[in-house]
Short mmCIF file of C-alpha atoms and ligand atoms in Angstrom, two decimals:
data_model
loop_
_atom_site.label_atom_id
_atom_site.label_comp_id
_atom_site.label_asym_id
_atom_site.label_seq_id
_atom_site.Cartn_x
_atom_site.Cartn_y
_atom_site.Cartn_z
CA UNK C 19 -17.67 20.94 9.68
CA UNK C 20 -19.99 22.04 6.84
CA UNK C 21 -20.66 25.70 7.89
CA UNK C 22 -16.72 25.64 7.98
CA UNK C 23 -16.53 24.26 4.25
CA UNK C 24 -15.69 26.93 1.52
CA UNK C 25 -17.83 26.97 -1.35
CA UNK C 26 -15.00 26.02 -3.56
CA UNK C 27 -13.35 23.27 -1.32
CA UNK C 28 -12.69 20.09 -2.90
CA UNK C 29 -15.11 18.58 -0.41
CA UNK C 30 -17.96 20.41 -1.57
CA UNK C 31 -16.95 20.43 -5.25
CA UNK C 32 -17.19 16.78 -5.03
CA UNK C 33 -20.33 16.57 -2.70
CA UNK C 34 -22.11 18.79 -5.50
CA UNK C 35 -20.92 17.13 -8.22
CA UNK C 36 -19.99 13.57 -7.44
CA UNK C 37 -22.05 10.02 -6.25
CA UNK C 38 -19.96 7.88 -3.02
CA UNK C 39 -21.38 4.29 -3.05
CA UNK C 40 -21.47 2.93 0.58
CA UNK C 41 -20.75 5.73 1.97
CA UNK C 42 -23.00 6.91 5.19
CA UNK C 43 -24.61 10.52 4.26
CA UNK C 44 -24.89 11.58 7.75
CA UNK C 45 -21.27 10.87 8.71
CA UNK C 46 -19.65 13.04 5.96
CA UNK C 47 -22.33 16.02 6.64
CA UNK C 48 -20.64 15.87 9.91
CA UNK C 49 -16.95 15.02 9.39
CA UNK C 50 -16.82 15.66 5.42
CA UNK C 51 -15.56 13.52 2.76
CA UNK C 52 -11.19 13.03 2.41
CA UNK C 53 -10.31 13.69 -1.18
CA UNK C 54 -6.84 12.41 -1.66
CA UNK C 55 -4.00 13.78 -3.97
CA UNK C 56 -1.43 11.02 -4.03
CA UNK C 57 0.12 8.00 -2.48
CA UNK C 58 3.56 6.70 -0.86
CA UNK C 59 4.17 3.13 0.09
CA UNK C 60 1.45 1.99 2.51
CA UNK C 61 0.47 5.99 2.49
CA UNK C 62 -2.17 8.20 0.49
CA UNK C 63 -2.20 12.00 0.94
CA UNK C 64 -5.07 14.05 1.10
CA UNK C 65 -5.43 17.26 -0.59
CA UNK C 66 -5.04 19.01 2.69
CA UNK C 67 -1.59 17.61 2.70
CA UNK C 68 -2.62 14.81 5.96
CA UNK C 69 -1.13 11.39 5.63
CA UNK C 70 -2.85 8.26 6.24
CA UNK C 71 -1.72 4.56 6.46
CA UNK C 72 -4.02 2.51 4.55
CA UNK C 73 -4.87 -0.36 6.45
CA UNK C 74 -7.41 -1.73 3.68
CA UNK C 75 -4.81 -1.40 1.20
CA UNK C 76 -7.62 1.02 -0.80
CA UNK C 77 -10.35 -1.63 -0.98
CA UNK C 78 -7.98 -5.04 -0.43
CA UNK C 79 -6.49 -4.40 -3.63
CA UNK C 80 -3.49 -1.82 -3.17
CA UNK C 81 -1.33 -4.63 -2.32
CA UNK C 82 1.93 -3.39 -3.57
CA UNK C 83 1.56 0.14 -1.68
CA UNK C 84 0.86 3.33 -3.71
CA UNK C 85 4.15 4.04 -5.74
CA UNK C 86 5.20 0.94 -7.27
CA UNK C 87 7.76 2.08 -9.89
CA UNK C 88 7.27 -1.02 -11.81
CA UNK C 89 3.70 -1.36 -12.19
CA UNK C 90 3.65 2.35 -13.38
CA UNK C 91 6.37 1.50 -15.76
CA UNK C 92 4.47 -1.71 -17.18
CA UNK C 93 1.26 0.85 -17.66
CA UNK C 94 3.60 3.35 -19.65
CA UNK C 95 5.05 1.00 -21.88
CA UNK C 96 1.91 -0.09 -23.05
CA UNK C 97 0.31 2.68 -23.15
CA UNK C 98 2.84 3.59 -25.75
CA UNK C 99 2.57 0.65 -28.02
CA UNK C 100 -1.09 -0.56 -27.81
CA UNK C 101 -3.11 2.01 -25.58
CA UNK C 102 -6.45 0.07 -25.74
CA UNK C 103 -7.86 -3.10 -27.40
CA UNK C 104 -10.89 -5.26 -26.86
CA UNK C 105 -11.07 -9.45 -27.13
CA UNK C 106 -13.67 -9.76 -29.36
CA UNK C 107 -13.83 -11.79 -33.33
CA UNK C 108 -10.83 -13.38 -32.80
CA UNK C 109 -8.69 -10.29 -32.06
CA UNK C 110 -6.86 -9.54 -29.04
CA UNK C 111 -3.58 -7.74 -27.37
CA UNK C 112 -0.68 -9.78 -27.24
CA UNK C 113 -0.35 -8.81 -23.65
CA UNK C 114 -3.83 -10.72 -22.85
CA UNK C 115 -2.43 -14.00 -24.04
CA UNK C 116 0.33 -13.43 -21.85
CA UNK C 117 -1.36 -13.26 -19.14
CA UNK C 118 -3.19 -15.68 -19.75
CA UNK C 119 -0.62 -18.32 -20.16
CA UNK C 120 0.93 -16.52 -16.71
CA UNK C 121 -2.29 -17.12 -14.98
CA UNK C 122 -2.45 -20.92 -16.05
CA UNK C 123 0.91 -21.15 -15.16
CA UNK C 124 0.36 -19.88 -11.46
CA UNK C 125 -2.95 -21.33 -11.11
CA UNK C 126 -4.11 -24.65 -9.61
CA UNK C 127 -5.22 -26.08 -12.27
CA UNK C 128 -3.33 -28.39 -14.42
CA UNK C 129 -4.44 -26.40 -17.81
CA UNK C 130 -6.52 -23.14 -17.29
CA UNK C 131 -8.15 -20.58 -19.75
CA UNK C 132 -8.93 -17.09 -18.96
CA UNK C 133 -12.09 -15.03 -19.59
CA UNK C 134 -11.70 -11.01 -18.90
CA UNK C 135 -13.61 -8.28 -17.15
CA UNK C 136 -13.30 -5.09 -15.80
CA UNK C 137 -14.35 -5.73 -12.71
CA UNK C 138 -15.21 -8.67 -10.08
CA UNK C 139 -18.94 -8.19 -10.06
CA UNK C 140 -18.35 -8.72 -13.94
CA UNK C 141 -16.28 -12.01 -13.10
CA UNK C 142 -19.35 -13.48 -11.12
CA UNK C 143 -21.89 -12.83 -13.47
CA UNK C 144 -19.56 -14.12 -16.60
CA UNK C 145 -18.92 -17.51 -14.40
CA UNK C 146 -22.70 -17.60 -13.47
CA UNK C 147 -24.29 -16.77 -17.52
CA UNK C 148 -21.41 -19.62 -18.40
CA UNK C 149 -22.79 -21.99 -16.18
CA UNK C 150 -26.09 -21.18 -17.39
CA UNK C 151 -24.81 -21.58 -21.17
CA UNK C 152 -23.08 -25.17 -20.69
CA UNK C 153 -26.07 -26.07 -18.40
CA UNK C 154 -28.18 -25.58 -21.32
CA UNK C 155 -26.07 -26.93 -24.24
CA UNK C 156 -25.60 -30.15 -22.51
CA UNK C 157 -29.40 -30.27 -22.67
CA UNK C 158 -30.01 -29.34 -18.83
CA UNK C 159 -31.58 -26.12 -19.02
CA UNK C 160 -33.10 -26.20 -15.87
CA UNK C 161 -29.77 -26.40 -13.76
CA UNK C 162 -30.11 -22.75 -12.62
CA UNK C 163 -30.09 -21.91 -9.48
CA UNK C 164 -27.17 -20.64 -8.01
CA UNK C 165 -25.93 -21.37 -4.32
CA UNK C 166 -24.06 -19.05 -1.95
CA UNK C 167 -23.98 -18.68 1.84
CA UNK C 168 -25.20 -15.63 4.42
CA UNK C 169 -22.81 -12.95 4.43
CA UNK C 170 -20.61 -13.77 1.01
CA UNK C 171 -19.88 -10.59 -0.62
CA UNK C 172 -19.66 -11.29 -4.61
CA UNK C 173 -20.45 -7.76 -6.27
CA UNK C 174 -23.40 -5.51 -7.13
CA UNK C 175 -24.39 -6.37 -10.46
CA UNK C 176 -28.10 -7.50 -10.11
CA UNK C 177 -26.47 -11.17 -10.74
CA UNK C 178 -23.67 -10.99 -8.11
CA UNK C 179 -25.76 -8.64 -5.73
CA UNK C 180 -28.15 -11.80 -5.94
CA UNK C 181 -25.41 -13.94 -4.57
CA UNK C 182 -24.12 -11.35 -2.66
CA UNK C 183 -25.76 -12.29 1.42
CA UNK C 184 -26.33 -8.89 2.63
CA UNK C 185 -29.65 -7.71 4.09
CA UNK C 186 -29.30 -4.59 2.22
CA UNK C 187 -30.02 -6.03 -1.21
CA UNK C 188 -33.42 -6.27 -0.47
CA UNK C 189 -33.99 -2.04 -1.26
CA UNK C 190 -33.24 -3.19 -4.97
CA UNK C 191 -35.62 -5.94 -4.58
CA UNK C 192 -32.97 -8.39 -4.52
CA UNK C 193 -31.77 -11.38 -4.71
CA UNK C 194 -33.43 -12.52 -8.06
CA UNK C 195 -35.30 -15.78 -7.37
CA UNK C 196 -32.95 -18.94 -8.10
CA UNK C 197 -30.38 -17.69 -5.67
CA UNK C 198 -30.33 -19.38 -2.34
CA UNK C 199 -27.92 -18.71 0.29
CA UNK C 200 -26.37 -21.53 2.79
CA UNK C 201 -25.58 -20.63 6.70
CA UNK C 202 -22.43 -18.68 7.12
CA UNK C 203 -19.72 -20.68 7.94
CA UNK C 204 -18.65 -18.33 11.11
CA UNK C 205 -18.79 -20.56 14.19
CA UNK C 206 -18.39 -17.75 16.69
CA UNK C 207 -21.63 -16.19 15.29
CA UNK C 208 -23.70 -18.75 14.53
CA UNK C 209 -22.49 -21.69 16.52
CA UNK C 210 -25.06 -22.81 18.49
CA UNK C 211 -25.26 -23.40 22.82
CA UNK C 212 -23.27 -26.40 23.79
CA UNK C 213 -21.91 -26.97 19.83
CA UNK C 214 -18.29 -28.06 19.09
CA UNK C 215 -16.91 -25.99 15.95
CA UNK C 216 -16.93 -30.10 14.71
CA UNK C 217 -20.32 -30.38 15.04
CA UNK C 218 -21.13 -26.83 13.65
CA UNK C 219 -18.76 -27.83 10.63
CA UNK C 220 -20.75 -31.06 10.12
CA UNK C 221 -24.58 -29.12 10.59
CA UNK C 222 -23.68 -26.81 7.70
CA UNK C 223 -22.88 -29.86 5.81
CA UNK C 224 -25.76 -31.63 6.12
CA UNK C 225 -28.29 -28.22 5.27
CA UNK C 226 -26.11 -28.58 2.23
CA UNK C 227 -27.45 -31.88 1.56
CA UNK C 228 -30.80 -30.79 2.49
CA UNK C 229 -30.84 -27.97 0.14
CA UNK C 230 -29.71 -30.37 -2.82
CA UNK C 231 -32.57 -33.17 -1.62
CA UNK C 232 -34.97 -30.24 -1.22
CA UNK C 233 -34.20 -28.60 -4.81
CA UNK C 234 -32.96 -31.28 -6.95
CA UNK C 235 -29.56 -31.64 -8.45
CA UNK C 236 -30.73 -31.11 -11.53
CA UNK C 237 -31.72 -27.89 -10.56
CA UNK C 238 -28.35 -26.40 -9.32
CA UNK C 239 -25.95 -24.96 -11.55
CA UNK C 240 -23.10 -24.10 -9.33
CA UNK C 241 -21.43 -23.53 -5.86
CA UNK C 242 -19.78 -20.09 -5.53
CA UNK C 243 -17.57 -19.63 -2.13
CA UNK C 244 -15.09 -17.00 -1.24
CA UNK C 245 -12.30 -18.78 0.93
CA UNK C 246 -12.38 -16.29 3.79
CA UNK C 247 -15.11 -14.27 3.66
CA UNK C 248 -13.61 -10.58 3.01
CA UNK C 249 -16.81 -7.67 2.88
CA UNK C 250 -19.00 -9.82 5.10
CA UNK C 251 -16.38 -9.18 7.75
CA UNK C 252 -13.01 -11.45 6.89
CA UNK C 253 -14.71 -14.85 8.05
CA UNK C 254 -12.48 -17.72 7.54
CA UNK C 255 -14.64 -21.11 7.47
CA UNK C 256 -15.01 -23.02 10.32
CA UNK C 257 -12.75 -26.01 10.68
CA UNK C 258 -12.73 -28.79 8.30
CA UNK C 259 -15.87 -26.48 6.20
CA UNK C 260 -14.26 -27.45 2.85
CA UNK C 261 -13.20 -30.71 3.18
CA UNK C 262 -17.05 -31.60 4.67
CA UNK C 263 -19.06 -29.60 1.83
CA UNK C 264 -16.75 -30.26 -1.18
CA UNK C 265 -17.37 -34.09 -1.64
CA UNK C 266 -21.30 -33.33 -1.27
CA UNK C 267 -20.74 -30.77 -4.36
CA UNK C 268 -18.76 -33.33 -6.02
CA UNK C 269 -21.12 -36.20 -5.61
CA UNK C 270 -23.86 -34.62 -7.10
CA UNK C 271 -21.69 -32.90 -10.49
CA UNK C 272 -22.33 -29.64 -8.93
CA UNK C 273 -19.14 -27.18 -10.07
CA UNK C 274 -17.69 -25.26 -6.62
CA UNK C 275 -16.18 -21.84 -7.86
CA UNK C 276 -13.57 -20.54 -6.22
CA UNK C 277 -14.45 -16.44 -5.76
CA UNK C 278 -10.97 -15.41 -5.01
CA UNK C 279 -11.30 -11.65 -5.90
CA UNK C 280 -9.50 -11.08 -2.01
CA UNK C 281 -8.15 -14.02 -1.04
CA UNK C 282 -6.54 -14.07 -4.83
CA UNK C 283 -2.46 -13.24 -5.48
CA UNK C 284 -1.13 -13.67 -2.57
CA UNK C 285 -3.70 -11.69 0.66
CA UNK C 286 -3.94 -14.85 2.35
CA UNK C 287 -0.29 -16.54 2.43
CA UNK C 288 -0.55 -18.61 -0.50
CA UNK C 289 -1.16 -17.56 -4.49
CA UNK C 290 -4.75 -18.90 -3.89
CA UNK C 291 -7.12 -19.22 -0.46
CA UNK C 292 -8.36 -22.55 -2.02
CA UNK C 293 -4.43 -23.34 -1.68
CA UNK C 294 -4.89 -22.32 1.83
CA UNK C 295 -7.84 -24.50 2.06
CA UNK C 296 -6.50 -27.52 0.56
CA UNK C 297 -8.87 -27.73 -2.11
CA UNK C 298 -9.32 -27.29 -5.99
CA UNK C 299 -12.54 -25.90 -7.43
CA UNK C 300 -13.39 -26.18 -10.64
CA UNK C 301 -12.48 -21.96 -11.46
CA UNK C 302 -11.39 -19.25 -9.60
CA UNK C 303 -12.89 -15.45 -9.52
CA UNK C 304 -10.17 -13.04 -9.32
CA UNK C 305 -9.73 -9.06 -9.78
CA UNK C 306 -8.76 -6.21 -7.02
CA UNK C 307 -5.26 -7.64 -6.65
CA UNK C 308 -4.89 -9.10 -10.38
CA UNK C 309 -3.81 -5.82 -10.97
CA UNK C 310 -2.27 -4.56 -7.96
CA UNK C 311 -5.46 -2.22 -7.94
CA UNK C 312 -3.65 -0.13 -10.53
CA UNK C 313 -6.33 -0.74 -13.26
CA UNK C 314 -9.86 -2.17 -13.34
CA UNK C 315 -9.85 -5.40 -14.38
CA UNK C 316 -11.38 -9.04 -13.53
CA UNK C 317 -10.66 -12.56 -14.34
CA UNK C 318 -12.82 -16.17 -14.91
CA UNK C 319 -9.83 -18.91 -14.87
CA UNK C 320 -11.76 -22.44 -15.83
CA UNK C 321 -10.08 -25.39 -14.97
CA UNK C 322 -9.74 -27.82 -17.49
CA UNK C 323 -12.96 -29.49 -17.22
CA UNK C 324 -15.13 -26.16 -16.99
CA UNK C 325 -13.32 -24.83 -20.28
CA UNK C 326 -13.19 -28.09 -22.08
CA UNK C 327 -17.28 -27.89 -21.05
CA UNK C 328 -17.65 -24.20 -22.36
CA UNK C 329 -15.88 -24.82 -25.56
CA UNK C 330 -18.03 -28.00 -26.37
CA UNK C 331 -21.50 -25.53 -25.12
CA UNK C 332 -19.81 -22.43 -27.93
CA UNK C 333 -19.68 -25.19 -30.80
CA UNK C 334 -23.53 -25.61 -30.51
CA UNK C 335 -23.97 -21.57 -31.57
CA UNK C 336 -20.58 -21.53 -32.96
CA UNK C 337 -19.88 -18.68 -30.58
CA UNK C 338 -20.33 -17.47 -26.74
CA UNK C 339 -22.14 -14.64 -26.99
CA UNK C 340 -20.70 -12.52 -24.04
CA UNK C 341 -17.90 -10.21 -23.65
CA UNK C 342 -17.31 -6.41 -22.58
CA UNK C 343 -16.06 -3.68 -24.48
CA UNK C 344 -12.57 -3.70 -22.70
CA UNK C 345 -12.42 -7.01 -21.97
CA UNK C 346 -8.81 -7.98 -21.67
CA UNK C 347 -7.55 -4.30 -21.95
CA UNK C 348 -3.80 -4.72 -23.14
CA UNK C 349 -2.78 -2.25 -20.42
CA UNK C 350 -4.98 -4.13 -17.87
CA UNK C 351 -2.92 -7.33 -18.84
CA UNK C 352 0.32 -5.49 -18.71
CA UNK C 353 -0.43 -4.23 -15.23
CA UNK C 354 -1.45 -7.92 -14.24
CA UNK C 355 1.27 -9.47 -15.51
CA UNK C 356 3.90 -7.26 -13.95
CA UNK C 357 1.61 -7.79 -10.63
CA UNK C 358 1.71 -11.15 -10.88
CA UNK C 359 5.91 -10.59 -10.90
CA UNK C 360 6.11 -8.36 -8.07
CA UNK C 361 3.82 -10.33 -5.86
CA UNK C 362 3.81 -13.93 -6.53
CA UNK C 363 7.50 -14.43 -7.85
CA UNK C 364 8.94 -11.07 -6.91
CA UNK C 365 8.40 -12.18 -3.28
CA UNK C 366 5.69 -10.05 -1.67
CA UNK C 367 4.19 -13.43 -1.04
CA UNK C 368 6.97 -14.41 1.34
CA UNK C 369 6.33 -10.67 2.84
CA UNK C 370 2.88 -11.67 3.81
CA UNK C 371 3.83 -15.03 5.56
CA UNK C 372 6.64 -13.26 7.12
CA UNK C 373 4.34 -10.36 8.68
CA UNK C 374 1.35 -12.90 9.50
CA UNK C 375 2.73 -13.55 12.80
CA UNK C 376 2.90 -10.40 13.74
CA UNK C 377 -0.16 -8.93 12.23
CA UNK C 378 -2.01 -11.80 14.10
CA UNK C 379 -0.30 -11.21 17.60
CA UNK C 380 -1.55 -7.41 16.91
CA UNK C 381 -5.00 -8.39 17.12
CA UNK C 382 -5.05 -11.35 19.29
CA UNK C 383 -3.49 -8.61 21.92
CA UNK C 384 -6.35 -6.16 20.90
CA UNK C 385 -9.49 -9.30 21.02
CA UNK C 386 -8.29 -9.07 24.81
CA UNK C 387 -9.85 -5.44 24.98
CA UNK C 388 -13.07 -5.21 27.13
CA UNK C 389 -14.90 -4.21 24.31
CA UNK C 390 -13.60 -6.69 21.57
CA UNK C 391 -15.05 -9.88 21.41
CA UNK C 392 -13.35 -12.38 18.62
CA UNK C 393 -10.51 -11.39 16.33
CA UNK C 394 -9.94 -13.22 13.17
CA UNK C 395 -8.32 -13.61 10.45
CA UNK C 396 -6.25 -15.16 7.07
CA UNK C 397 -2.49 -14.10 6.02
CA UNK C 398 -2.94 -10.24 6.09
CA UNK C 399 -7.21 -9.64 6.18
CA UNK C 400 -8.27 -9.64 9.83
CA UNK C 401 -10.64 -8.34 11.92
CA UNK C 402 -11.80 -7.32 15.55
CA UNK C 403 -15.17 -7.82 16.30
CA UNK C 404 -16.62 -5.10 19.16
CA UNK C 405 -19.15 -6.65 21.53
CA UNK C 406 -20.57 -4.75 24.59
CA UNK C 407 -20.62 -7.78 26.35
CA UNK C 408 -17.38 -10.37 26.05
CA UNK C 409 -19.83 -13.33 28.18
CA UNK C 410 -22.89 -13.29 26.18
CA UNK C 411 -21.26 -11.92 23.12
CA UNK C 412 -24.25 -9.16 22.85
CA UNK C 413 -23.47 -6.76 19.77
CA UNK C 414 -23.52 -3.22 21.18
CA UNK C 415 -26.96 -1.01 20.15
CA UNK C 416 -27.20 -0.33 16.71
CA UNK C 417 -27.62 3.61 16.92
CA UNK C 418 -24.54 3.71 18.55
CA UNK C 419 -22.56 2.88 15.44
CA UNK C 420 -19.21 1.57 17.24
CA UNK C 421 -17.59 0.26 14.62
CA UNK C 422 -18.06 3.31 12.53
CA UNK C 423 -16.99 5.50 15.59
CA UNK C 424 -13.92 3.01 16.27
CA UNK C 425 -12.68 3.65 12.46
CA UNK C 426 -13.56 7.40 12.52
CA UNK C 427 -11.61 7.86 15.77
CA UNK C 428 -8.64 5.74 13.69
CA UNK C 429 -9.02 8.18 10.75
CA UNK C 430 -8.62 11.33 13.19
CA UNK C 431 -4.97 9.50 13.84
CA UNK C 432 -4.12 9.16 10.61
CA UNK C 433 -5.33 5.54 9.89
CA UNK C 434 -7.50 4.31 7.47
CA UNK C 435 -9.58 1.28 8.56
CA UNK C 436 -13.23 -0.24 7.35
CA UNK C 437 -16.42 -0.63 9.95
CA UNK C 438 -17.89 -3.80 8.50
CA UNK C 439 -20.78 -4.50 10.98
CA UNK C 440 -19.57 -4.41 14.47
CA UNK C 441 -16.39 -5.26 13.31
CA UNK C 442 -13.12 -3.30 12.25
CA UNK C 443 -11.18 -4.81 8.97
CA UNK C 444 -7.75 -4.30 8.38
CA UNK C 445 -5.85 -5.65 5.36
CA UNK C 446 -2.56 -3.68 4.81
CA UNK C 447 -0.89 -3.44 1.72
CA UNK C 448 1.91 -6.44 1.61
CA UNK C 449 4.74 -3.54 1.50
CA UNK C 450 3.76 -2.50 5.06
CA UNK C 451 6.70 -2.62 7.22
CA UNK C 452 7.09 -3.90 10.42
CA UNK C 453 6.86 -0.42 12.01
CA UNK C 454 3.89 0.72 10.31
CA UNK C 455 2.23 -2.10 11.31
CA UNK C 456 3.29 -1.38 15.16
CA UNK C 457 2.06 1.92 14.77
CA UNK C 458 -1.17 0.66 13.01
CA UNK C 459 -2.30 -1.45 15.93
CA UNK C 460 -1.09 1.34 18.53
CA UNK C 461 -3.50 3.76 16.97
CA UNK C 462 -5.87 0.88 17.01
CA UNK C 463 -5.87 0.66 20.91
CA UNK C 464 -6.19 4.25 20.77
CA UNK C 465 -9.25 4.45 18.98
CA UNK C 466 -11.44 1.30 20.86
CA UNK C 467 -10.19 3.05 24.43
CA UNK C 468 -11.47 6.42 23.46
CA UNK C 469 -14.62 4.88 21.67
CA UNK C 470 -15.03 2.67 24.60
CA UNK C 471 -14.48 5.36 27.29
CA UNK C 472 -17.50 7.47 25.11
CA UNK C 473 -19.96 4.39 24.48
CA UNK C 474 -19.72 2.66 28.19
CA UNK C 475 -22.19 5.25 29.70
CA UNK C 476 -24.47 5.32 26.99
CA UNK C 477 -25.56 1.75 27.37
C1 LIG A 13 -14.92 -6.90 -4.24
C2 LIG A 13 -15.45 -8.26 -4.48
C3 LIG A 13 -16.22 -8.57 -5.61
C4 LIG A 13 -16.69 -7.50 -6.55
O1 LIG A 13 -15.64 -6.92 -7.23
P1 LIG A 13 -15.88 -5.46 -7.91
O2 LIG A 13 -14.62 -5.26 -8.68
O3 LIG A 13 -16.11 -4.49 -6.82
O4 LIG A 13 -17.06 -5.60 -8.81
C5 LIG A 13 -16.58 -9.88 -5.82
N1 LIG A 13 -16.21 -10.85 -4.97
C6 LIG A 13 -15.49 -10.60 -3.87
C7 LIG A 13 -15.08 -11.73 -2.99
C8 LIG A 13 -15.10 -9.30 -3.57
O5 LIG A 13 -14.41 -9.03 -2.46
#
């Protein structure tokens, strides 16, 4: 590919000019980089005119497809009565307080109160420096430390990174100290020989109480959990994982947040996963979907106990000194709030709980592929997990990159998936039809029989 490139093609314009985070250098030095023009429905176009279907709905967030009419609508009106505003000194766009009171009125929460970002990284560290603040106020400064589990994906700010459970934090010299992370809840992984999922469920709980007896609850400030793991490779919890870790949290007045940036508006089959999980935290992350993914924006919603705790903590200083510049953007909110329409009473909801069964019979017929291993999956965010050996469950070689090969061979067909570890996500927009998502999965067989075909006689 590269001694094919033309100096002036957009995918050396933007290799000289322009940063990809997570991106592989070596793979696009061999296949280059797919600079896309525009989008229809469940499609984007590149500027070479080729069509894909975007199985990760852009990065989860695309959820209405590409070309909503009314979300672009809802941008252009605002944009032509208040084009930009901030939430600071008691000022702020009459479109934030709207969706505000929209948000309370869809979240779990009895009474809720919003906090904006641009972005979910921002969300995490807003919840975490609140936590921090109350702590503090309430005159328990050293409640600090923040607890997470292996795998959890909650941004790359050096605060949410530090959450974050990745192994590849540690080139930033990360996590900060105070950040400790719990065993992933993915029985198929880290189940142990001759474990029921039960008994899996009810080790995790008691490390939890281990931690806590180990650290001191005065020492913890919070609990942050996503409901299905989405970036550490769309792990729902093992059976009964809330309902056994939640009343430990409770017990010792530790607040559980809720870091709903995927599972948020609608991805897994209810408005919240926590809904799906039966439980209530005490506030919810959200962003990517808030908006549809058509602007940047993030969301703290406190419950009524965590913003009735806040507000007392701000009278101490008479103010909480936080905020960003386009916090609560009034186009943001405008977006958000039609997006909030479209999916959760305009019935895209209903559209993901009527594909589920489908998009789950799609991979459960693919997890029966010699070289897949476990599918899983929430609503619409699955994914196949390649293994070169179904008995022992032994990950293929690392050098052999399968699940990168798996999704290139999928891009060659016109389909847009995410290698996540040995694993392949997909998390279609909720406009998919039933069609696209038949051809989805038959391009999906396509790609793990060539990839399979090319990897078997390496090994
Ligand atoms: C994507 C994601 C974030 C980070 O959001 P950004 O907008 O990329 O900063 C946080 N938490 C979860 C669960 C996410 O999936």
């Amino acid at each position: 590919m590269p001694d094919t490139v033309l100096p002036n093609s957009w995918d050396a314009r933007a290799k000289a000019t322009s940063f990809f985070g997570f991106t592989d250098l070596p793979t696009i030095d061999a296949r280059g980089t797919v600079i896309l023009e525009r989008g229809e429905g469940s499609h984007v176009i590149d500027v070479d005119g080729n069509r894909y279907l975007d199985a990760n709905s852009g990065l989860w967030n695309m959820v209405a497809g590409f070309d909503h009419p009314a979300l672009a609508e809802a941008a252009k009106r605002q944009y032509d009565r208040l084009p930009g505003y901030h939430a600071f000194f008691g000022r702020m766009a009459d479109s934030a307080v709207e969706l505000s009171e929209k948000l309370a009125a869809i979240s779990p929460f009895d009474t809720a109160k919003t906090f904006y970002t641009n972005s979910g990284s921002e969300a995490n560290d807003t919840m975490v420096k609140m936590l921090w603040f109350l702590h503090g106020a309430e005159g328990h400064p050293a409640k600090r430390t923040i607890l997470t589990r292996g795998n959890a994906y909650h941004g790359v700010t050096a605060v949410s990174a530090s959450m974050t459970g990745k192994p590849y934090n540690s080139v930033f010299g990360l996590p900060l100290p105070g950040f400790i992370h719990l065993t992933c809840p993915h029985y198929w992984r880290e189940g142990r020989e001759g474990e029921s999922e039960a008994q899996f469920t009810a080790r995790l709980a008691h490390e939890l109480e281990q931690v806590i007896a180990r650290e001191g609850a005065h020492t913890i400030a919070g609990f942050f959990a996503e409901p299905v793991q989405g970036a550490g490779g769309v792990i729902p919890p093992s059976e009964g994982y809330f309902d056994a870790i939640l009343p430990i949290l409770r017990h010792h007045g530790i607040p559980v947040i809720s870091d709903e940036v995927i599972t948020g508006l609608g991805r897994t089959g209810e408005t919240w996963g926590c809904q799906t999980y039966g439980f209530t935290p005490d506030a919810i992350i959200s962003s990517k979907a808030l908006t549809a993914g058509y602007f940047p924006m993030g969301a703290v919603i406190l419950g009524p106990e965590l913003a009735d705790r806040l507000e007392r903590a701000t009278r101490t200083i008479d103010e909480f000194p936080h905020g960003f510049t386009a916090s609560g953007h009034p186009v943001g909110c405008a977006i958000a709030a039609k997006a909030i329409e479209v999916v959760v009473e305009g019935g895209l909801i209903d559209r993901v709980r009527h594909l589920t069964p489908l998009f789950e019979k799609g991979l459960r017929d693919l997890a029966a592929h010699p070289m897949i291993g476990e599918w899983r999956g929430k609503g619409l965010m699955g994914a196949l997990e390649a293994v070169m050996d179904r008995d022992t469950r032994a990950p293929w070689p690392g050098h052999l990159s399968v699940s990168e090969r798996i999704a290139n061979a999928c891009t060659d067909r016109g389909l847009i998936c995410r290698p996540l570890g040995q694993s392949i996500v997909l998390c279609p927009p909720f406009v998919i039809t039933e069609s696209e998502m038949a051809w989805m999965f038959d391009r999906m067989r396509e790609a793990v029989d060539s990839v399979h075909a090319e990897v078997r006689p390496l090994v």
